[in-house]
Amino acid sequence: MMTTTNTTLLEVSGLSMRFGGLLAVDGVSLSVMDKEVFAIIGPNGAGKTTVFNCISGFYQPTSGDISLGGASIARKPSHVVAQQGLVRTFQNIRLFKTLSVVENLLVAQHNQINNNLVSGLLKLPGYRRAEKEALDRAAYWLDQLGLTALANREAGTLSYGLQRRVEIARCMITKPRLLLLDEPAAGLNPQEKQELQQLIDRLRREHGVAVLLIEHDMSLIMGISDRILVMEHGKPIVTGTPELVRNDERVIKAYLGEE
């Protein structure tokens, strides 16, 4: 863990989400500071993924507000939210399985490449330059995540842990300010979980990205998070440092077990 700045990057206030008669999220507020690792924990059905879907633009919240860098994103579609610097992974990895690893990273940059049809067909200098820059960025992130040797492998043939790395590389290539990770340790072995923790720490230390994650692996959460929000039945229970959360009686009883 590291010292974060006092600059608020993400602000969620009074967030609620109703599906018919079900109130899935009820009055959740949280803030993520610049370069902070902030975790959301709670049992299945606590509303964690619904909060993620609201923040990332996949759901429009019933009430409340969400702002990124001081600008409201609460009712903007996911592609607009991503363009403003907030990107996410999913619990179920969503790579283009039949494309190569490097092709997955090139597809992620489609908004940054000049897609003008005539420029592309004629291979005009501007298009060629953008194409080279996209390849250079892909090579850089393949190197950063230890994937260079796998660049031409079909993404679907990689192990689950390596696919997760490709997914994170695909997010980072878009230069996000905030990275949302939905259960990134799911399906990973102990070695891969340790490497994931080191990777998250390195991304925020060396690349200045803040991280908001949902995770069930408590050792990972306690080892990497600056602050943690605990949810139950759609409501926030407690927000604080790992030490505070670890010693909170309600959390001990509900999530960490009792001796």
C-alpha positions as CSV (number, residue, x, y, z in Angstrom):
1,M,0.0,0.0,0.0
2,M,1.1,3.6,-0.6
3,T,0.2,7.1,0.4
4,T,-2.5,8.5,-1.9
5,T,-3.0,12.1,-2.8
6,N,-6.0,14.1,-1.4
7,T,-7.5,14.5,-4.8
8,T,-10.9,12.8,-5.2
9,L,-11.1,11.0,-8.5
10,L,-14.4,9.2,-8.2
11,E,-17.3,10.3,-6.0
12,V,-20.5,8.2,-5.6
13,S,-23.2,9.7,-3.5
14,G,-26.6,8.2,-2.4
15,L,-26.5,5.6,-5.1
16,S,-29.6,3.4,-5.4
17,M,-30.7,0.9,-8.0
18,R,-34.2,-0.7,-8.2
19,F,-35.2,-3.6,-10.4
20,G,-39.0,-3.6,-10.3
21,G,-39.8,-4.3,-6.6
22,L,-36.2,-5.2,-5.7
23,L,-34.0,-2.5,-4.2
24,A,-30.6,-4.0,-5.2
25,V,-28.5,-1.0,-4.0
26,D,-29.7,1.3,-1.3
27,G,-27.9,4.5,-0.5
28,V,-24.3,3.6,-1.3
29,S,-21.7,6.4,-1.1
30,L,-18.0,6.1,-1.6
31,S,-15.0,8.1,-2.9
32,V,-11.8,6.9,-4.6
33,M,-8.8,9.1,-4.3
34,D,-6.1,9.6,-7.0
35,K,-3.8,6.5,-7.1
36,E,-5.8,4.7,-4.4
37,V,-6.7,1.0,-4.3
38,F,-10.3,0.9,-3.0
39,A,-12.1,-2.5,-2.5
40,I,-15.8,-3.4,-2.2
41,I,-16.5,-6.7,-0.3
42,G,-19.6,-8.5,0.8
43,P,-21.4,-11.8,0.2
44,N,-23.1,-12.8,-3.0
45,G,-26.2,-10.7,-3.5
46,A,-24.8,-7.8,-1.5
47,G,-25.1,-5.5,-4.6
48,K,-21.4,-5.1,-5.4
49,T,-21.6,-5.9,-9.1
50,T,-24.7,-3.7,-9.4
51,V,-22.7,-0.8,-8.0
52,F,-19.9,-1.5,-10.6
53,N,-22.5,-1.6,-13.4
54,C,-23.9,1.8,-12.3
55,I,-20.4,3.4,-12.1
56,S,-19.2,2.0,-15.4
57,G,-22.4,3.0,-17.3
58,F,-24.0,-0.4,-17.9
59,Y,-26.9,0.6,-15.7
60,Q,-28.5,3.9,-15.1
61,P,-29.0,4.3,-11.4
62,T,-32.5,4.9,-10.0
63,S,-31.2,7.7,-7.8
64,G,-27.9,9.3,-6.7
65,D,-24.9,10.7,-8.5
66,I,-21.6,9.5,-9.8
67,S,-18.8,11.9,-10.8
68,L,-15.4,11.3,-12.3
69,G,-12.9,14.1,-11.9
70,G,-15.7,16.4,-10.9
71,A,-17.9,15.7,-13.9
72,S,-21.1,13.7,-13.6
73,I,-21.1,10.3,-15.4
74,A,-24.2,8.9,-13.7
75,R,-26.3,8.5,-16.8
76,K,-23.8,8.3,-19.5
77,P,-23.4,5.1,-21.6
78,S,-20.5,2.8,-20.9
79,H,-18.5,3.8,-24.0
80,V,-18.6,7.5,-23.0
81,V,-17.6,6.6,-19.5
82,A,-14.6,4.7,-20.9
83,Q,-13.6,7.6,-23.1
84,Q,-13.5,9.8,-20.0
85,G,-10.9,7.4,-18.4
86,L,-12.9,4.8,-16.4
87,V,-12.5,1.2,-17.7
88,R,-13.4,-2.2,-16.3
89,T,-12.8,-5.9,-16.4
90,F,-15.6,-8.5,-15.9
91,Q,-15.9,-11.4,-13.6
92,N,-16.2,-13.6,-16.7
93,I,-13.3,-12.6,-19.0
94,R,-14.4,-11.0,-22.2
95,L,-11.6,-11.3,-24.6
96,F,-11.9,-11.9,-28.4
97,K,-10.9,-15.6,-27.9
98,T,-10.1,-16.3,-31.6
99,L,-8.0,-13.2,-32.0
100,S,-4.3,-13.1,-31.1
101,V,-3.2,-11.4,-27.9
102,V,-1.8,-8.4,-29.8
103,E,-4.9,-8.1,-31.9
104,N,-7.0,-7.9,-28.7
105,L,-4.8,-4.9,-27.7
106,L,-5.2,-3.3,-31.1
107,V,-9.0,-3.6,-31.1
108,A,-9.0,-1.8,-27.7
109,Q,-7.5,1.2,-29.4
110,H,-10.1,1.6,-32.2
111,N,-11.2,5.0,-30.9
112,Q,-7.6,6.3,-31.0
113,I,-6.8,5.2,-34.5
114,N,-7.9,7.2,-37.5
115,N,-10.7,5.0,-38.8
116,N,-11.4,7.1,-41.9
117,L,-12.1,4.5,-44.7
118,V,-10.4,6.4,-47.5
119,S,-7.2,7.0,-45.3
120,G,-7.1,3.4,-44.5
121,L,-7.6,2.2,-48.1
122,L,-5.0,4.6,-49.5
123,K,-2.6,4.0,-46.5
124,L,-2.2,7.8,-46.1
125,P,0.6,9.0,-43.8
126,G,-1.8,9.9,-41.0
127,Y,-3.3,6.4,-41.0
128,R,0.0,4.7,-41.1
129,R,1.3,6.8,-38.3
130,A,-1.7,6.0,-36.1
131,E,-1.3,2.3,-36.9
132,K,2.3,2.3,-35.9
133,E,1.6,4.2,-32.7
134,A,-1.1,1.6,-31.9
135,L,1.3,-1.2,-32.5
136,D,4.0,0.5,-30.3
137,R,1.5,0.9,-27.5
138,A,0.5,-2.7,-27.8
139,A,4.1,-3.8,-27.7
140,Y,4.7,-1.6,-24.6
141,W,1.8,-3.1,-22.6
142,L,2.7,-6.7,-23.7
143,D,6.1,-6.0,-22.2
144,Q,4.8,-4.4,-19.1
145,L,2.6,-7.4,-18.3
146,G,5.1,-10.1,-19.4
147,L,3.1,-11.1,-22.4
148,T,5.5,-10.4,-25.3
149,A,6.3,-14.0,-26.0
150,L,2.6,-14.7,-26.3
151,A,1.7,-11.8,-28.7
152,N,0.7,-14.1,-31.6
153,R,-1.1,-16.8,-29.6
154,E,-4.9,-17.0,-29.8
155,A,-6.2,-15.4,-26.6
156,G,-8.6,-18.3,-26.0
157,T,-5.7,-20.8,-25.8
158,L,-4.1,-19.1,-22.8
159,S,-4.4,-20.1,-19.2
160,Y,-7.1,-18.3,-17.1
161,G,-4.4,-16.3,-15.3
162,L,-2.8,-15.2,-18.6
163,Q,-6.1,-14.3,-20.1
164,R,-6.7,-12.0,-17.0
165,R,-3.4,-10.3,-17.7
166,V,-4.4,-9.7,-21.3
167,E,-7.7,-8.2,-20.2
168,I,-5.9,-5.8,-17.8
169,A,-3.4,-4.9,-20.6
170,R,-6.4,-4.2,-22.9
171,C,-7.7,-1.8,-20.2
172,M,-4.4,-0.1,-19.5
173,I,-3.7,0.6,-23.2
174,T,-6.6,3.1,-23.2
175,K,-4.7,5.2,-20.6
176,P,-7.4,5.0,-17.8
177,R,-7.5,7.2,-14.7
178,L,-9.6,4.6,-12.9
179,L,-9.5,0.8,-13.4
180,L,-12.4,-1.3,-12.2
181,L,-11.6,-4.9,-11.5
182,D,-14.5,-7.3,-11.0
183,E,-13.2,-10.3,-9.0
184,P,-9.8,-10.4,-10.7
185,A,-8.5,-13.2,-8.5
186,A,-11.4,-15.6,-9.4
187,G,-10.0,-18.8,-10.8
188,L,-6.4,-18.0,-10.1
189,N,-4.0,-20.2,-8.2
190,P,-2.0,-18.9,-5.2
191,Q,1.0,-18.0,-7.3
192,E,-1.1,-16.1,-9.8
193,K,-2.9,-14.3,-7.0
194,Q,0.4,-13.1,-5.6
195,E,1.5,-11.9,-9.0
196,L,-1.9,-10.1,-9.4
197,Q,-1.4,-8.3,-6.2
198,Q,2.1,-7.2,-7.3
199,L,0.7,-6.1,-10.7
200,I,-2.0,-3.9,-9.1
201,D,0.5,-2.3,-6.9
202,R,2.8,-1.6,-9.8
203,L,0.1,-0.2,-12.0
204,R,-0.8,2.5,-9.5
205,R,2.8,3.2,-8.5
206,E,4.4,3.4,-11.9
207,H,1.4,4.4,-14.1
208,G,-0.6,6.5,-11.6
209,V,-3.9,4.6,-12.1
210,A,-6.4,4.3,-9.3
211,V,-8.1,0.9,-8.8
212,L,-11.6,0.0,-7.6
213,L,-12.1,-3.7,-7.2
214,I,-14.7,-6.3,-6.1
215,E,-13.1,-9.4,-4.6
216,H,-13.8,-12.4,-2.3
217,D,-10.2,-13.3,-1.7
218,M,-9.6,-11.6,1.7
219,S,-5.9,-12.0,1.8
220,L,-5.6,-10.2,-1.5
221,I,-8.0,-7.5,-0.3
222,M,-6.2,-6.9,3.0
223,G,-2.8,-6.9,1.3
224,I,-3.5,-4.4,-1.5
225,S,-6.3,-2.1,-0.4
226,D,-6.0,1.4,1.0
227,R,-9.6,1.4,2.0
228,I,-12.5,-1.0,1.9
229,L,-16.3,-0.7,1.7
230,V,-18.3,-3.6,3.2
231,M,-21.8,-4.1,1.8
232,E,-24.7,-6.3,2.9
233,H,-28.1,-6.6,1.3
234,G,-27.4,-3.6,-0.9
235,K,-26.4,-1.3,1.9
236,P,-23.0,-0.1,3.1
237,I,-22.0,-1.3,6.5
238,V,-18.6,0.2,7.1
239,T,-15.9,2.0,5.1
240,G,-12.3,2.2,6.4
241,T,-8.7,0.9,6.3
242,P,-8.0,-2.8,6.2
243,E,-7.1,-2.6,9.9
244,L,-10.4,-1.0,10.8
245,V,-12.5,-3.4,8.7
246,R,-10.5,-6.4,10.0
247,N,-11.4,-5.4,13.6
248,D,-15.0,-4.4,13.1
249,E,-17.3,-6.8,14.9
250,R,-20.0,-6.8,12.2
251,V,-17.4,-7.6,9.5
252,I,-15.8,-10.3,11.7
253,K,-19.1,-12.0,12.2
254,A,-20.5,-11.7,8.7
255,Y,-17.4,-12.1,6.5
256,L,-14.2,-13.1,8.2
257,G,-15.6,-15.6,10.6
258,E,-15.3,-15.8,14.4
259,E,-12.9,-17.8,16.4
